[in-house]
Amino acid sequence: DIMQIKQNANRAANLVRQLLAFSRRQTLQPKTIDLTEVLAELSNLIRRLIGENIQMHMQHGRELGMVKADQGQLEQVIINLAVNARDAMKDGGTLTISSRNVHIDSPESLERGLIAPTEDDVIAPGDYVLVEISDTGTGIPPEIVKNIFEPFFSTKEIGSGTGLGLSTCYGIIKQTGGYIFVKT
């Protein structure tokens, strides 16, 4: 009984952390980090999370710019996205995580097919480090793409998720000063 209480308390604490991340009210501890190192450190954990029937490819860009972010929160974003990818590839597939430097001249210079979570999410011109996470899974039906970052929205069966994964990713990325897009 005590173990069950402890597990439920941990679930509740995690839920509160995710809600705070979505509402962008959590305290972040940003520091300048090397994204290549962070991804390399995460690779073993991600490999265990996705299972043996999914292959993982990491492609790091050369001389990536440094990123100012809370490393733990950035890791949570990458893990959430990897778990979503895993869930979309029930029969196996490939998860690819790549990084590279990009320069954005204007919002119109973004690659076609990228959808922002809201109309207000317009990327400012500048230099960025792009982390791209893609999979060979089932994809997202076009009619629900605009809803996927909403809290508690889920396409998973009841009991299989909270619907907070992508909204948490969105909250963390926004609070960090970054941008997140979905490619259709």
mmCIF file of C-alpha atoms in Angstrom:
data_model
loop_
_atom_site.group_PDB
_atom_site.id
_atom_site.type_symbol
_atom_site.label_atom_id
_atom_site.label_comp_id
_atom_site.label_asym_id
_atom_site.label_seq_id
_atom_site.Cartn_x
_atom_site.Cartn_y
_atom_site.Cartn_z
ATOM 1 C CA ASP A 1 0.000 0.000 0.000
ATOM 2 C CA ILE A 2 2.814 2.404 0.873
ATOM 3 C CA MET A 3 4.551 1.756 -2.456
ATOM 4 C CA GLN A 4 1.281 2.476 -4.277
ATOM 5 C CA ILE A 5 0.890 5.745 -2.343
ATOM 6 C CA LYS A 6 4.470 6.714 -3.200
ATOM 7 C CA GLN A 7 3.945 5.939 -6.899
ATOM 8 C CA ASN A 8 0.734 7.982 -6.966
ATOM 9 C CA ALA A 9 2.472 10.890 -5.218
ATOM 10 C CA ASN A 10 5.259 10.775 -7.818
ATOM 11 C CA ARG A 11 2.667 10.713 -10.632
ATOM 12 C CA ALA A 12 0.901 13.711 -9.104
ATOM 13 C CA ALA A 13 4.191 15.616 -8.755
ATOM 14 C CA ASN A 14 5.051 14.841 -12.367
ATOM 15 C CA LEU A 15 1.611 16.007 -13.490
ATOM 16 C CA VAL A 16 2.082 19.304 -11.625
ATOM 17 C CA ARG A 17 5.522 19.750 -13.242
ATOM 18 C CA GLN A 18 3.986 19.187 -16.667
ATOM 19 C CA LEU A 19 1.166 21.647 -15.966
ATOM 20 C CA LEU A 20 3.689 24.236 -14.806
ATOM 21 C CA ALA A 21 5.741 23.661 -17.949
ATOM 22 C CA PHE A 22 2.666 24.168 -20.093
ATOM 23 C CA SER A 23 1.656 27.323 -18.264
ATOM 24 C CA ARG A 24 5.277 28.534 -18.525
ATOM 25 C CA ARG A 25 5.416 29.274 -14.820
ATOM 26 C CA GLN A 26 8.081 26.854 -13.695
ATOM 27 C CA THR A 27 11.497 28.030 -12.630
ATOM 28 C CA LEU A 28 14.073 27.220 -15.277
ATOM 29 C CA GLN A 29 17.792 27.169 -14.701
ATOM 30 C CA PRO A 30 19.149 28.046 -18.135
ATOM 31 C CA LYS A 31 22.821 27.781 -18.909
ATOM 32 C CA THR A 32 24.850 27.630 -22.079
ATOM 33 C CA ILE A 33 25.020 24.023 -23.234
ATOM 34 C CA ASP A 34 26.484 22.033 -26.091
ATOM 35 C CA LEU A 35 23.501 20.372 -27.761
ATOM 36 C CA THR A 36 25.636 17.641 -29.345
ATOM 37 C CA GLU A 37 26.800 16.547 -25.883
ATOM 38 C CA VAL A 38 23.259 16.591 -24.495
ATOM 39 C CA LEU A 39 21.965 14.455 -27.377
ATOM 40 C CA ALA A 40 24.891 12.041 -27.071
ATOM 41 C CA GLU A 41 24.244 11.615 -23.339
ATOM 42 C CA LEU A 42 20.531 11.005 -23.991
ATOM 43 C CA SER A 43 21.035 8.495 -26.790
ATOM 44 C CA ASN A 44 21.367 5.410 -24.539
ATOM 45 C CA LEU A 45 18.263 6.314 -22.533
ATOM 46 C CA ILE A 46 16.271 6.945 -25.706
ATOM 47 C CA ARG A 47 17.427 3.629 -27.191
ATOM 48 C CA ARG A 48 16.110 1.820 -24.102
ATOM 49 C CA LEU A 49 12.825 3.764 -24.191
ATOM 50 C CA ILE A 50 12.031 3.069 -27.845
ATOM 51 C CA GLY A 51 12.736 -0.669 -27.723
ATOM 52 C CA GLU A 52 14.570 -3.065 -29.978
ATOM 53 C CA ASN A 53 12.157 -3.010 -32.927
ATOM 54 C CA ILE A 54 12.865 0.687 -33.615
ATOM 55 C CA GLN A 55 16.167 1.837 -35.048
ATOM 56 C CA MET A 56 17.564 5.177 -33.991
ATOM 57 C CA HIS A 57 19.785 7.430 -36.078
ATOM 58 C CA MET A 58 21.546 10.502 -34.703
ATOM 59 C CA GLN A 59 22.858 13.080 -37.140
ATOM 60 C CA HIS A 60 24.737 15.987 -35.579
ATOM 61 C CA GLY A 61 25.528 19.131 -37.513
ATOM 62 C CA ARG A 62 29.054 20.493 -37.564
ATOM 63 C CA GLU A 63 30.108 23.297 -35.256
ATOM 64 C CA LEU A 64 26.677 23.776 -33.739
ATOM 65 C CA GLY A 65 26.056 27.019 -31.952
ATOM 66 C CA MET A 66 25.721 26.874 -28.191
ATOM 67 C CA VAL A 67 22.200 26.880 -26.751
ATOM 68 C CA LYS A 68 20.977 28.644 -23.613
ATOM 69 C CA ALA A 69 18.444 26.335 -22.002
ATOM 70 C CA ASP A 70 17.630 24.362 -18.877
ATOM 71 C CA GLN A 71 19.300 21.048 -19.727
ATOM 72 C CA GLY A 72 16.862 18.913 -17.725
ATOM 73 C CA GLN A 73 13.851 20.532 -19.373
ATOM 74 C CA LEU A 74 15.388 20.238 -22.845
ATOM 75 C CA GLU A 75 16.031 16.549 -22.160
ATOM 76 C CA GLN A 76 12.375 16.162 -21.124
ATOM 77 C CA VAL A 77 11.252 17.669 -24.447
ATOM 78 C CA ILE A 78 13.438 15.292 -26.455
ATOM 79 C CA ILE A 79 12.337 12.269 -24.407
ATOM 80 C CA ASN A 80 8.643 13.213 -24.754
ATOM 81 C CA LEU A 81 9.027 13.496 -28.525
ATOM 82 C CA ALA A 82 10.932 10.190 -28.730
ATOM 83 C CA VAL A 83 8.232 8.407 -26.710
ATOM 84 C CA ASN A 84 5.515 9.849 -28.973
ATOM 85 C CA ALA A 85 7.493 8.609 -31.978
ATOM 86 C CA ARG A 86 7.788 5.165 -30.406
ATOM 87 C CA ASP A 87 4.041 5.045 -29.798
ATOM 88 C CA ALA A 88 3.426 5.912 -33.468
ATOM 89 C CA MET A 89 5.581 2.966 -34.613
ATOM 90 C CA LYS A 90 3.898 -0.060 -33.009
ATOM 91 C CA ASP A 91 5.372 -2.426 -35.615
ATOM 92 C CA GLY A 92 8.838 -0.885 -35.600
ATOM 93 C CA GLY A 93 10.477 1.750 -37.714
ATOM 94 C CA THR A 94 13.142 4.416 -37.541
ATOM 95 C CA LEU A 95 13.539 7.374 -35.209
ATOM 96 C CA THR A 96 15.892 10.074 -36.479
ATOM 97 C CA ILE A 97 17.222 12.883 -34.316
ATOM 98 C CA SER A 98 19.242 15.475 -36.168
ATOM 99 C CA SER A 99 20.700 18.848 -35.333
ATOM 100 C CA ARG A 100 22.071 21.677 -37.425
ATOM 101 C CA ASN A 101 22.559 25.413 -37.514
ATOM 102 C CA VAL A 102 19.939 27.383 -39.439
ATOM 103 C CA HIS A 103 19.491 31.021 -40.349
ATOM 104 C CA ILE A 104 15.989 32.439 -40.684
ATOM 105 C CA ASP A 105 15.648 35.612 -42.761
ATOM 106 C CA SER A 106 11.901 35.934 -42.236
ATOM 107 C CA PRO A 107 8.987 33.728 -41.171
ATOM 108 C CA GLU A 108 8.304 33.139 -44.864
ATOM 109 C CA SER A 109 11.729 31.519 -45.268
ATOM 110 C CA LEU A 110 10.666 28.541 -43.159
ATOM 111 C CA GLU A 111 10.497 25.194 -44.864
ATOM 112 C CA ARG A 112 7.075 24.457 -46.384
ATOM 113 C CA GLY A 113 4.737 22.207 -44.439
ATOM 114 C CA LEU A 114 5.755 23.479 -41.002
ATOM 115 C CA ILE A 115 2.820 24.242 -38.739
ATOM 116 C CA ALA A 116 3.170 26.397 -35.617
ATOM 117 C CA PRO A 117 1.161 25.519 -32.486
ATOM 118 C CA THR A 118 -0.686 28.863 -32.619
ATOM 119 C CA GLU A 119 -1.074 31.758 -35.018
ATOM 120 C CA ASP A 120 0.959 33.892 -32.579
ATOM 121 C CA ASP A 121 4.041 31.672 -32.891
ATOM 122 C CA VAL A 122 5.899 33.606 -35.559
ATOM 123 C CA ILE A 123 9.623 32.907 -35.651
ATOM 124 C CA ALA A 124 11.878 35.941 -35.432
ATOM 125 C CA PRO A 125 14.705 36.346 -37.941
ATOM 126 C CA GLY A 126 18.049 35.121 -36.633
ATOM 127 C CA ASP A 127 20.431 32.223 -36.158
ATOM 128 C CA TYR A 128 19.111 29.088 -34.482
ATOM 129 C CA VAL A 129 20.136 25.554 -33.644
ATOM 130 C CA LEU A 130 17.517 23.214 -35.073
ATOM 131 C CA VAL A 131 16.744 19.877 -33.450
ATOM 132 C CA GLU A 132 14.611 17.769 -35.735
ATOM 133 C CA ILE A 133 12.933 14.607 -34.499
ATOM 134 C CA SER A 134 11.247 12.477 -37.149
ATOM 135 C CA ASP A 135 9.894 8.962 -37.344
ATOM 136 C CA THR A 136 8.489 6.516 -39.856
ATOM 137 C CA GLY A 137 5.278 6.080 -37.858
ATOM 138 C CA THR A 138 1.642 6.504 -38.711
ATOM 139 C CA GLY A 139 1.727 10.296 -38.916
ATOM 140 C CA ILE A 140 -0.756 12.812 -37.598
ATOM 141 C CA PRO A 141 -4.084 13.176 -39.374
ATOM 142 C CA PRO A 142 -4.295 16.693 -40.876
ATOM 143 C CA GLU A 143 -7.594 17.422 -39.152
ATOM 144 C CA ILE A 144 -6.048 17.199 -35.657
ATOM 145 C CA VAL A 145 -2.619 18.804 -36.194
ATOM 146 C CA LYS A 146 -3.826 22.144 -34.786
ATOM 147 C CA ASN A 147 -4.953 20.410 -31.553
ATOM 148 C CA ILE A 148 -1.893 18.365 -30.637
ATOM 149 C CA PHE A 149 -0.290 21.009 -28.395
ATOM 150 C CA GLU A 150 -3.465 21.550 -26.357
ATOM 151 C CA PRO A 151 -3.309 20.273 -22.776
ATOM 152 C CA PHE A 152 -5.114 16.958 -22.251
ATOM 153 C CA PHE A 153 -5.572 16.384 -26.004
ATOM 154 C CA SER A 154 -4.600 12.822 -26.822
ATOM 155 C CA THR A 155 -5.164 10.292 -29.553
ATOM 156 C CA LYS A 156 -4.120 7.477 -27.208
ATOM 157 C CA GLU A 157 -6.552 5.151 -25.495
ATOM 158 C CA ILE A 158 -7.880 6.175 -22.097
ATOM 159 C CA GLY A 159 -5.298 5.276 -19.464
ATOM 160 C CA SER A 160 -2.428 5.309 -21.951
ATOM 161 C CA GLY A 161 -1.398 8.927 -21.497
ATOM 162 C CA THR A 162 -2.300 12.242 -19.938
ATOM 163 C CA GLY A 163 -2.358 14.316 -23.105
ATOM 164 C CA LEU A 164 0.290 16.576 -21.577
ATOM 165 C CA GLY A 165 3.389 15.428 -23.455
ATOM 166 C CA LEU A 166 3.258 17.833 -26.392
ATOM 167 C CA SER A 167 1.748 20.693 -24.379
ATOM 168 C CA THR A 168 4.641 20.286 -21.932
ATOM 169 C CA CYS A 169 7.119 20.383 -24.830
ATOM 170 C CA TYR A 170 5.452 23.527 -26.115
ATOM 171 C CA GLY A 171 5.546 25.218 -22.695
ATOM 172 C CA ILE A 172 9.217 24.418 -22.135
ATOM 173 C CA ILE A 173 10.269 25.536 -25.626
ATOM 174 C CA LYS A 174 8.292 28.793 -25.377
ATOM 175 C CA GLN A 175 9.609 29.579 -21.904
ATOM 176 C CA THR A 176 13.147 28.964 -23.171
ATOM 177 C CA GLY A 177 12.612 31.427 -26.031
ATOM 178 C CA GLY A 178 12.560 28.833 -28.780
ATOM 179 C CA TYR A 179 10.040 27.609 -31.327
ATOM 180 C CA ILE A 180 8.454 24.257 -32.079
ATOM 181 C CA PHE A 181 6.807 23.255 -35.340
ATOM 182 C CA VAL A 182 5.119 20.158 -36.725
ATOM 183 C CA LYS A 183 5.878 19.021 -40.249
ATOM 184 C CA THR A 184 3.027 17.433 -42.129
#
